[in-house]
Coordinates of C-alpha atoms in Angstrom, one line a residue:
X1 CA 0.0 0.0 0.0
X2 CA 1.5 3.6 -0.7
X3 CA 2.7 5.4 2.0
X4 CA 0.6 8.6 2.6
X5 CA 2.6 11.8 2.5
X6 CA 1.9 14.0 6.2
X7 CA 2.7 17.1 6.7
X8 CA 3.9 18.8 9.9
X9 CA 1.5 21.0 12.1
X10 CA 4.9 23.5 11.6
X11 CA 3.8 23.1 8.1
X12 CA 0.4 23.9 8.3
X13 CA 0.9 27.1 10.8
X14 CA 3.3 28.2 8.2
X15 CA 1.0 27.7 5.5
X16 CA -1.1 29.8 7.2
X17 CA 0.6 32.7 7.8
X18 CA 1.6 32.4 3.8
X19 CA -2.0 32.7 2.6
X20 CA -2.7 35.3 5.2
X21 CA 0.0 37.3 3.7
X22 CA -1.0 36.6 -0.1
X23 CA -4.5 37.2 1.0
X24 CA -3.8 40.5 2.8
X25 CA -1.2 41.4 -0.7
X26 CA -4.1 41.0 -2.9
X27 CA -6.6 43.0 -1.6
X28 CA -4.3 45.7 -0.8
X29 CA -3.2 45.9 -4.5
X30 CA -7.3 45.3 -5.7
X31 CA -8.4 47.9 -3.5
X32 CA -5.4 50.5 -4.7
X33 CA -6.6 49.6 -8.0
X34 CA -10.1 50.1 -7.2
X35 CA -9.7 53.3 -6.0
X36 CA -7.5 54.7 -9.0
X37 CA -9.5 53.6 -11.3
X38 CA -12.6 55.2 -8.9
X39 CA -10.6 58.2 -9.2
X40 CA -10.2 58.4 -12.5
X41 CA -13.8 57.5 -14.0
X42 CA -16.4 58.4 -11.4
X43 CA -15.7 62.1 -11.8
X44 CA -17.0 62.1 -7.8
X45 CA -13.1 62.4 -7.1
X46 CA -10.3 64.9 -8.4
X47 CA -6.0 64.2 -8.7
X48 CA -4.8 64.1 -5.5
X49 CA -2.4 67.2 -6.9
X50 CA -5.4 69.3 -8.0
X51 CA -4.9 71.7 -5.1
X52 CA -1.3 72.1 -6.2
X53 CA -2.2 73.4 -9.6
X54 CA -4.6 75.1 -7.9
X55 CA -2.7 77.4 -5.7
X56 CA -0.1 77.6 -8.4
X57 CA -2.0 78.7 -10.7
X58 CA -3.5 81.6 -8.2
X59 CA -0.1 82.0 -7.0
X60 CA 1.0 83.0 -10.7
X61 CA -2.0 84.2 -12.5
X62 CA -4.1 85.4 -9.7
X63 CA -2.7 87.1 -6.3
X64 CA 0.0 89.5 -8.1
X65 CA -2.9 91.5 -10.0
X66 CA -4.7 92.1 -6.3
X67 CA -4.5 94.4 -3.3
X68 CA -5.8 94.2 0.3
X69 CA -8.4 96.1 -0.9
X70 CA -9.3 94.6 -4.0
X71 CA -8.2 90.7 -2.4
X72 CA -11.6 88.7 -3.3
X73 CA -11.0 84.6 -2.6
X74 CA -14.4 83.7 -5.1
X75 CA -11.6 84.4 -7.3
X76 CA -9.4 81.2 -5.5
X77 CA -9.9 77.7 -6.1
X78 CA -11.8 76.2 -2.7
X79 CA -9.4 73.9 -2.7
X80 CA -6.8 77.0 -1.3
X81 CA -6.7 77.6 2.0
X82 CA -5.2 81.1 2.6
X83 CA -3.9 83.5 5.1
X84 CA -3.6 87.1 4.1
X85 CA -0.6 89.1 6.7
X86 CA 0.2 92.7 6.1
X87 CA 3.9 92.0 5.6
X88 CA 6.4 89.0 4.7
X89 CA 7.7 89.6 8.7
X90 CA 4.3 89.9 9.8
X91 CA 2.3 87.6 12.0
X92 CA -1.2 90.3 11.7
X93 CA -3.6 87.9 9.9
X94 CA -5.8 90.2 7.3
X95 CA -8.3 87.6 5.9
X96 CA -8.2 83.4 5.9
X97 CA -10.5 80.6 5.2
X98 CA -8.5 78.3 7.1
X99 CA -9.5 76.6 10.7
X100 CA -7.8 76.9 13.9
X101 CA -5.7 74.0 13.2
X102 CA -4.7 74.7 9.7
X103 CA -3.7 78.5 10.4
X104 CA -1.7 77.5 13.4
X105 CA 0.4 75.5 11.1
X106 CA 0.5 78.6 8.6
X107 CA 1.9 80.7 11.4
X108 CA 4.2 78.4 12.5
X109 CA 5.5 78.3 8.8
X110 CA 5.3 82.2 8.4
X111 CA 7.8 82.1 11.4
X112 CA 9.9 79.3 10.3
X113 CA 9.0 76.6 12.5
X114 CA 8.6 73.3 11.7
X115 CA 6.6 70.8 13.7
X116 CA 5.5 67.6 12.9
X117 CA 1.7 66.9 13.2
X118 CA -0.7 64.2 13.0
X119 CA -2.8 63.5 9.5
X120 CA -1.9 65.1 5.8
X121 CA 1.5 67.2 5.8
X122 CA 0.7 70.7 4.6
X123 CA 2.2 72.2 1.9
X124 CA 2.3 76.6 1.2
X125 CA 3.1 79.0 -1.8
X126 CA 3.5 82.4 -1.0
X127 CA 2.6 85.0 -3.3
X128 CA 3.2 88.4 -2.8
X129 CA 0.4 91.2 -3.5
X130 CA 0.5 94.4 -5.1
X131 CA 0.8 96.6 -2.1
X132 CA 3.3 94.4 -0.3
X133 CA 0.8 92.2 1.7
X134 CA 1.6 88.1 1.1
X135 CA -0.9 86.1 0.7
X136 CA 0.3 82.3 2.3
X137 CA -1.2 79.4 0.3
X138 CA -1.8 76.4 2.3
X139 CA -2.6 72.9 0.5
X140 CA -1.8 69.2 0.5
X141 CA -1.8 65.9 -1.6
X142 CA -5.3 64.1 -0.7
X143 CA -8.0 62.9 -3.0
X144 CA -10.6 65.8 -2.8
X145 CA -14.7 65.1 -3.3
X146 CA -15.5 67.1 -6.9
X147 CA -18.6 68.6 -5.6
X148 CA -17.2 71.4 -2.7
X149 CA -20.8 71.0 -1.3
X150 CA -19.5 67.3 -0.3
X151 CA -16.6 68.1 1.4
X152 CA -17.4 69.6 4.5
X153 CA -20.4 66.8 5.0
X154 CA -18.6 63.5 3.6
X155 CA -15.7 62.2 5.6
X156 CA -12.1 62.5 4.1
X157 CA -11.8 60.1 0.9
X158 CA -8.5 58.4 2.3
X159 CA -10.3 58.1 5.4
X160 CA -12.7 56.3 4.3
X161 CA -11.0 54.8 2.2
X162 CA -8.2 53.3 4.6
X163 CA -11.1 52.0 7.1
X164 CA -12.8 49.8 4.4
X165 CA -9.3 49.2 3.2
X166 CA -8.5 47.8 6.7
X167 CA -12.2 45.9 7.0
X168 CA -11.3 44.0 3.7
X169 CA -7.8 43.0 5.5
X170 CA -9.6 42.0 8.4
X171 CA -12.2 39.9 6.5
X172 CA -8.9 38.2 4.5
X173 CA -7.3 37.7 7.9
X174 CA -10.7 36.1 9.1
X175 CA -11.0 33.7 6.2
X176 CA -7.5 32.7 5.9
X177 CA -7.6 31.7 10.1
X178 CA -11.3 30.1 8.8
X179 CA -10.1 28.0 6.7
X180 CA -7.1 26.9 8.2
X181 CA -9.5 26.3 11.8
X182 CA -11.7 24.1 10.0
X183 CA -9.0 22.1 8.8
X184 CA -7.4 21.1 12.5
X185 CA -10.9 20.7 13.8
X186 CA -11.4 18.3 11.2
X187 CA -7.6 16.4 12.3
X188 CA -8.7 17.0 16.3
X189 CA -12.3 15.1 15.8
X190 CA -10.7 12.1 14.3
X191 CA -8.5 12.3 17.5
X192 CA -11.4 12.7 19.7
X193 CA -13.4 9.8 18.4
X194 CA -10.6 7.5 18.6
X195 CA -9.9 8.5 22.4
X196 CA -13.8 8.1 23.1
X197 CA -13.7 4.6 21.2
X198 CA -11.0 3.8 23.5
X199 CA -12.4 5.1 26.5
X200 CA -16.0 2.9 25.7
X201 CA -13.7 0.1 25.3
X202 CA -15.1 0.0 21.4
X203 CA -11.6 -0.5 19.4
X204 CA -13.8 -2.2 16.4
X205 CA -15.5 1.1 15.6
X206 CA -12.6 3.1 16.2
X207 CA -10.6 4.8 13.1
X208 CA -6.7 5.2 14.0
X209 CA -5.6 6.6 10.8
X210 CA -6.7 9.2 8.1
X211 CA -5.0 12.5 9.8
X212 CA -3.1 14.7 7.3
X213 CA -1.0 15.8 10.0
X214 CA 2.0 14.1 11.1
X215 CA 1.4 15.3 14.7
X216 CA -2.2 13.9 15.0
X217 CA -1.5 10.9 13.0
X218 CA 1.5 10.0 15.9
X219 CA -1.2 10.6 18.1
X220 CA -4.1 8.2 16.8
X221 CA -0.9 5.7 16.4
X222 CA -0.7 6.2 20.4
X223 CA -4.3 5.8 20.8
X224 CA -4.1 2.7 19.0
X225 CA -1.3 0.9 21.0
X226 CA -3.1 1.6 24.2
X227 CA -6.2 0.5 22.6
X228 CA -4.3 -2.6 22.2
X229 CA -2.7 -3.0 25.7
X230 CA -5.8 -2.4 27.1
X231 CA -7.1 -5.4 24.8
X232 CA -4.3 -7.7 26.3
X233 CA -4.8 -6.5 29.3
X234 CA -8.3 -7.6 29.6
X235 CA -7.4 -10.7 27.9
X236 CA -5.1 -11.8 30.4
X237 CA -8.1 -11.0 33.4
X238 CA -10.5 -12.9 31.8
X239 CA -8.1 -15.7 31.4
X240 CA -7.5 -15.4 35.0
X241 CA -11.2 -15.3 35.9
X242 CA -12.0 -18.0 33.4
X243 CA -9.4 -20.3 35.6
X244 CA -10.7 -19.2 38.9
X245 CA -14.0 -20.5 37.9
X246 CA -13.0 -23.6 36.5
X247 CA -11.2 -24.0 40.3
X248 CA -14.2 -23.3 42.0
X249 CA -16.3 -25.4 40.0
X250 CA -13.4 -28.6 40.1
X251 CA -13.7 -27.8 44.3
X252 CA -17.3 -28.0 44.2
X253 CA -17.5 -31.1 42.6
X254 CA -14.9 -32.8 44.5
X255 CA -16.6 -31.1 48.0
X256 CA -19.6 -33.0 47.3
X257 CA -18.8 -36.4 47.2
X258 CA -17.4 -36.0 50.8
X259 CA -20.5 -34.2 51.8
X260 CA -22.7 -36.4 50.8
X261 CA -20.6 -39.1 52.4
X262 CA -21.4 -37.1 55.9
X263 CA -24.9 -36.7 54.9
X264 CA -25.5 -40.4 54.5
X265 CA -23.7 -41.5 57.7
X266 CA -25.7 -38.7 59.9
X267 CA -28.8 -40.1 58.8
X268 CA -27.9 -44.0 59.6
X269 CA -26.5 -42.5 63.0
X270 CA -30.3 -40.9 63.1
X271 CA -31.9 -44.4 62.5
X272 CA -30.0 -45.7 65.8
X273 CA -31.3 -45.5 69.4
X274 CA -29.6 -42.3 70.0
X275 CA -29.3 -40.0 73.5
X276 CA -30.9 -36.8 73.6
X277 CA -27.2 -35.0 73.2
X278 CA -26.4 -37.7 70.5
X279 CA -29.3 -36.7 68.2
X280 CA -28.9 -33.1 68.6
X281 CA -25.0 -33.4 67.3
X282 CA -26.6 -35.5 64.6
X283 CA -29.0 -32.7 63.7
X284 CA -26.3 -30.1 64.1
X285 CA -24.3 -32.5 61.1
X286 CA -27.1 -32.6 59.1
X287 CA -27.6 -28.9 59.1
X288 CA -24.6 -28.1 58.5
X289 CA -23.8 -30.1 55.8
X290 CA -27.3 -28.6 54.5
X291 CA -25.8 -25.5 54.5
X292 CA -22.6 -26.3 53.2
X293 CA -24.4 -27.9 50.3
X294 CA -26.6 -24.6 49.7
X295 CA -23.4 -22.1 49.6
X296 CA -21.7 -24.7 47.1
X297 CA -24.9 -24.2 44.7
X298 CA -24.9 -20.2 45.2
X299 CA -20.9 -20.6 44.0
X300 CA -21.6 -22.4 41.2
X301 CA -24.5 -20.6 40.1
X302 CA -22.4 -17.3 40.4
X303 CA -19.3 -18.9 38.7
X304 CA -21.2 -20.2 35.9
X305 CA -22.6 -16.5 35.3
X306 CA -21.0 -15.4 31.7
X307 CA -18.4 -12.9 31.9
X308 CA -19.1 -9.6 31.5
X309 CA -17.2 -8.7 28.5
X310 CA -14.9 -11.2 26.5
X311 CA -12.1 -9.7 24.0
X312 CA -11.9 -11.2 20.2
X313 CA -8.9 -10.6 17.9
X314 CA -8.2 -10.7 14.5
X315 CA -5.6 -10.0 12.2
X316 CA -5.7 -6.5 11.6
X317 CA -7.3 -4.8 15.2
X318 CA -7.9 -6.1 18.8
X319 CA -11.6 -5.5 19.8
X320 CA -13.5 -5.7 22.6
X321 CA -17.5 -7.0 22.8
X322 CA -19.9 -6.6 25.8
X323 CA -21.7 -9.8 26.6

């Protein structure tokens, strides 16, 4: 018979963390690709470097033609965020659209500081106006909502777009650990059926091989050889049973020949002219060999009970059937 090829449970956890890997690859790169091509023929998203251009191109075309006076930011893309100071050296704020977070990081800029944030990193162009006021441009690289209306409702498009990113990882991480759970509790039933054979003494019905893992198949191989010691273990006490009744019954036999010897000679002593003391000794014999004769027959009615379980063997398995 060919030899079936096992692999190790090493194998299998390995295996594991392979597919996880591959799983968690491809749906990175799907969803990427998803979201590019999204991007690119929904129209609900723009570049990510459209508020570059933008503020470039208001940087270049738009701010040098203005004044404070005559600053109007309809004419800016909404994708600028601004901050109008009075001077280059200036920290007096003139005009902004920007929130307290984002013109905090403008000012730190304007004064040369750079500190590290949490989220997008900001980006500025500064463009100096006609009567020497600058105009700070603040933007970054993120996938803006076309519609403006949408972008102070809908949550950020990488946010959004990193959580169900992170839910599809999840979900791959879930299957892959799915799949490869279903497979050992496949491997650990076979083990527990072939423990509970054992334990209910039922080695015919029990199945100690089929695992795919070398691990579980060394186990079920374990299984089986005490399976089969507890066979010849049982053998050997009903052997030892089966003698002791044979004994008993031999001793019966041969302990009534001499009983009923003393039965028959009590009652020709009874036939005599006994004494009064002489016939109650003779009574006392008979009843007592009455006795003796009723414990012999309770023995050998209880040694001549079957045993309660016998053991049967054949070529292949040891087996053991209840009586």
């Amino acid at each position: 018979m060919e030899k079936r090829r096992l692999t190790s449970l090493r194998s299998v956890l390995l295996q594991y963390l392979v597919r996880t890997a591959l799983a968690c690859l491809l749906v990175a790169v799907g969803w990427l690709l998803v979201l590019l091509l999204w991007i690119q023929n929904s129209g609900l998203f723009l570049p990510a470097n459209q508020a570059a251009q933008a503020c470039q191109k208001a940087a270049q075309d738009v701010l040098p033609g203005m004044t404070a006076e005559t600053f109007d930011e309809t004419q800016l893309d909404s994708l600028c965020r601004y901050a109008l100071f009075a001077a280059p050296d200036s920290s007096e704020v003139l005009a902004t659209n920007m929130d307290a977070g984002h013109l905090q990081r403008a000012m730190e800029n304007q004064q040369g500081k750079t500190r590290w944030h949490f989220g997008y990193t900001q980006y500025y162009m500064t463009s100096k106006l006609q009567d020497g006021t600058v105009c700070l441009l603040q933007f970054d690289y993120a996938v803006p909502y076309a519609d403006p209306a949408l972008r102070g409702v809908l949550p950020d498009m990488q946010t959004v777009h990193c959580i169900l990113g992170i839910l599809l990882l999840i979900g791959a991480v879930v299957w892959s650990t799915h799949r490869t759970g279903r497979f050992l509790t496949r491997e650990t039933e076979k083990l527990t059926a072939a423990a509970q054979a054992v334990a209910r003494k039922e080695l015919d019905s029990a199945v100690f091989s089929g695992a795919k893992v070398r691990e579980y198949e060394s186990a079920l191989q374990a299984l089986q050889t005490m399976g089969d010691e507890l066979t010849g273990s049982l053998q050997k006490q009903w052997d030892m049973e089966q003698r002791q009744r044979e004994q008993i019954i031999q001793l019966s036999h041969k302990l009534k020949t001499p009983l009923t010897i003393i039965e028959g000679n009590a009652e020709l002593l009874a036939e005599d002219d006994l004494t009064e003391e002489q016939r109650a000794q003779v009574e006392a014999i008979l009843q007592g060999a009455e006795q003796t004769r009723t414990y012999l027959g309770k023995i050998r009615a209880e040694v001549q009970t079957p045993l309660k379980y016998k053991t049967k063997k054949n070529d292949k398995t040891c087996r053991i059937v209840e009586n």
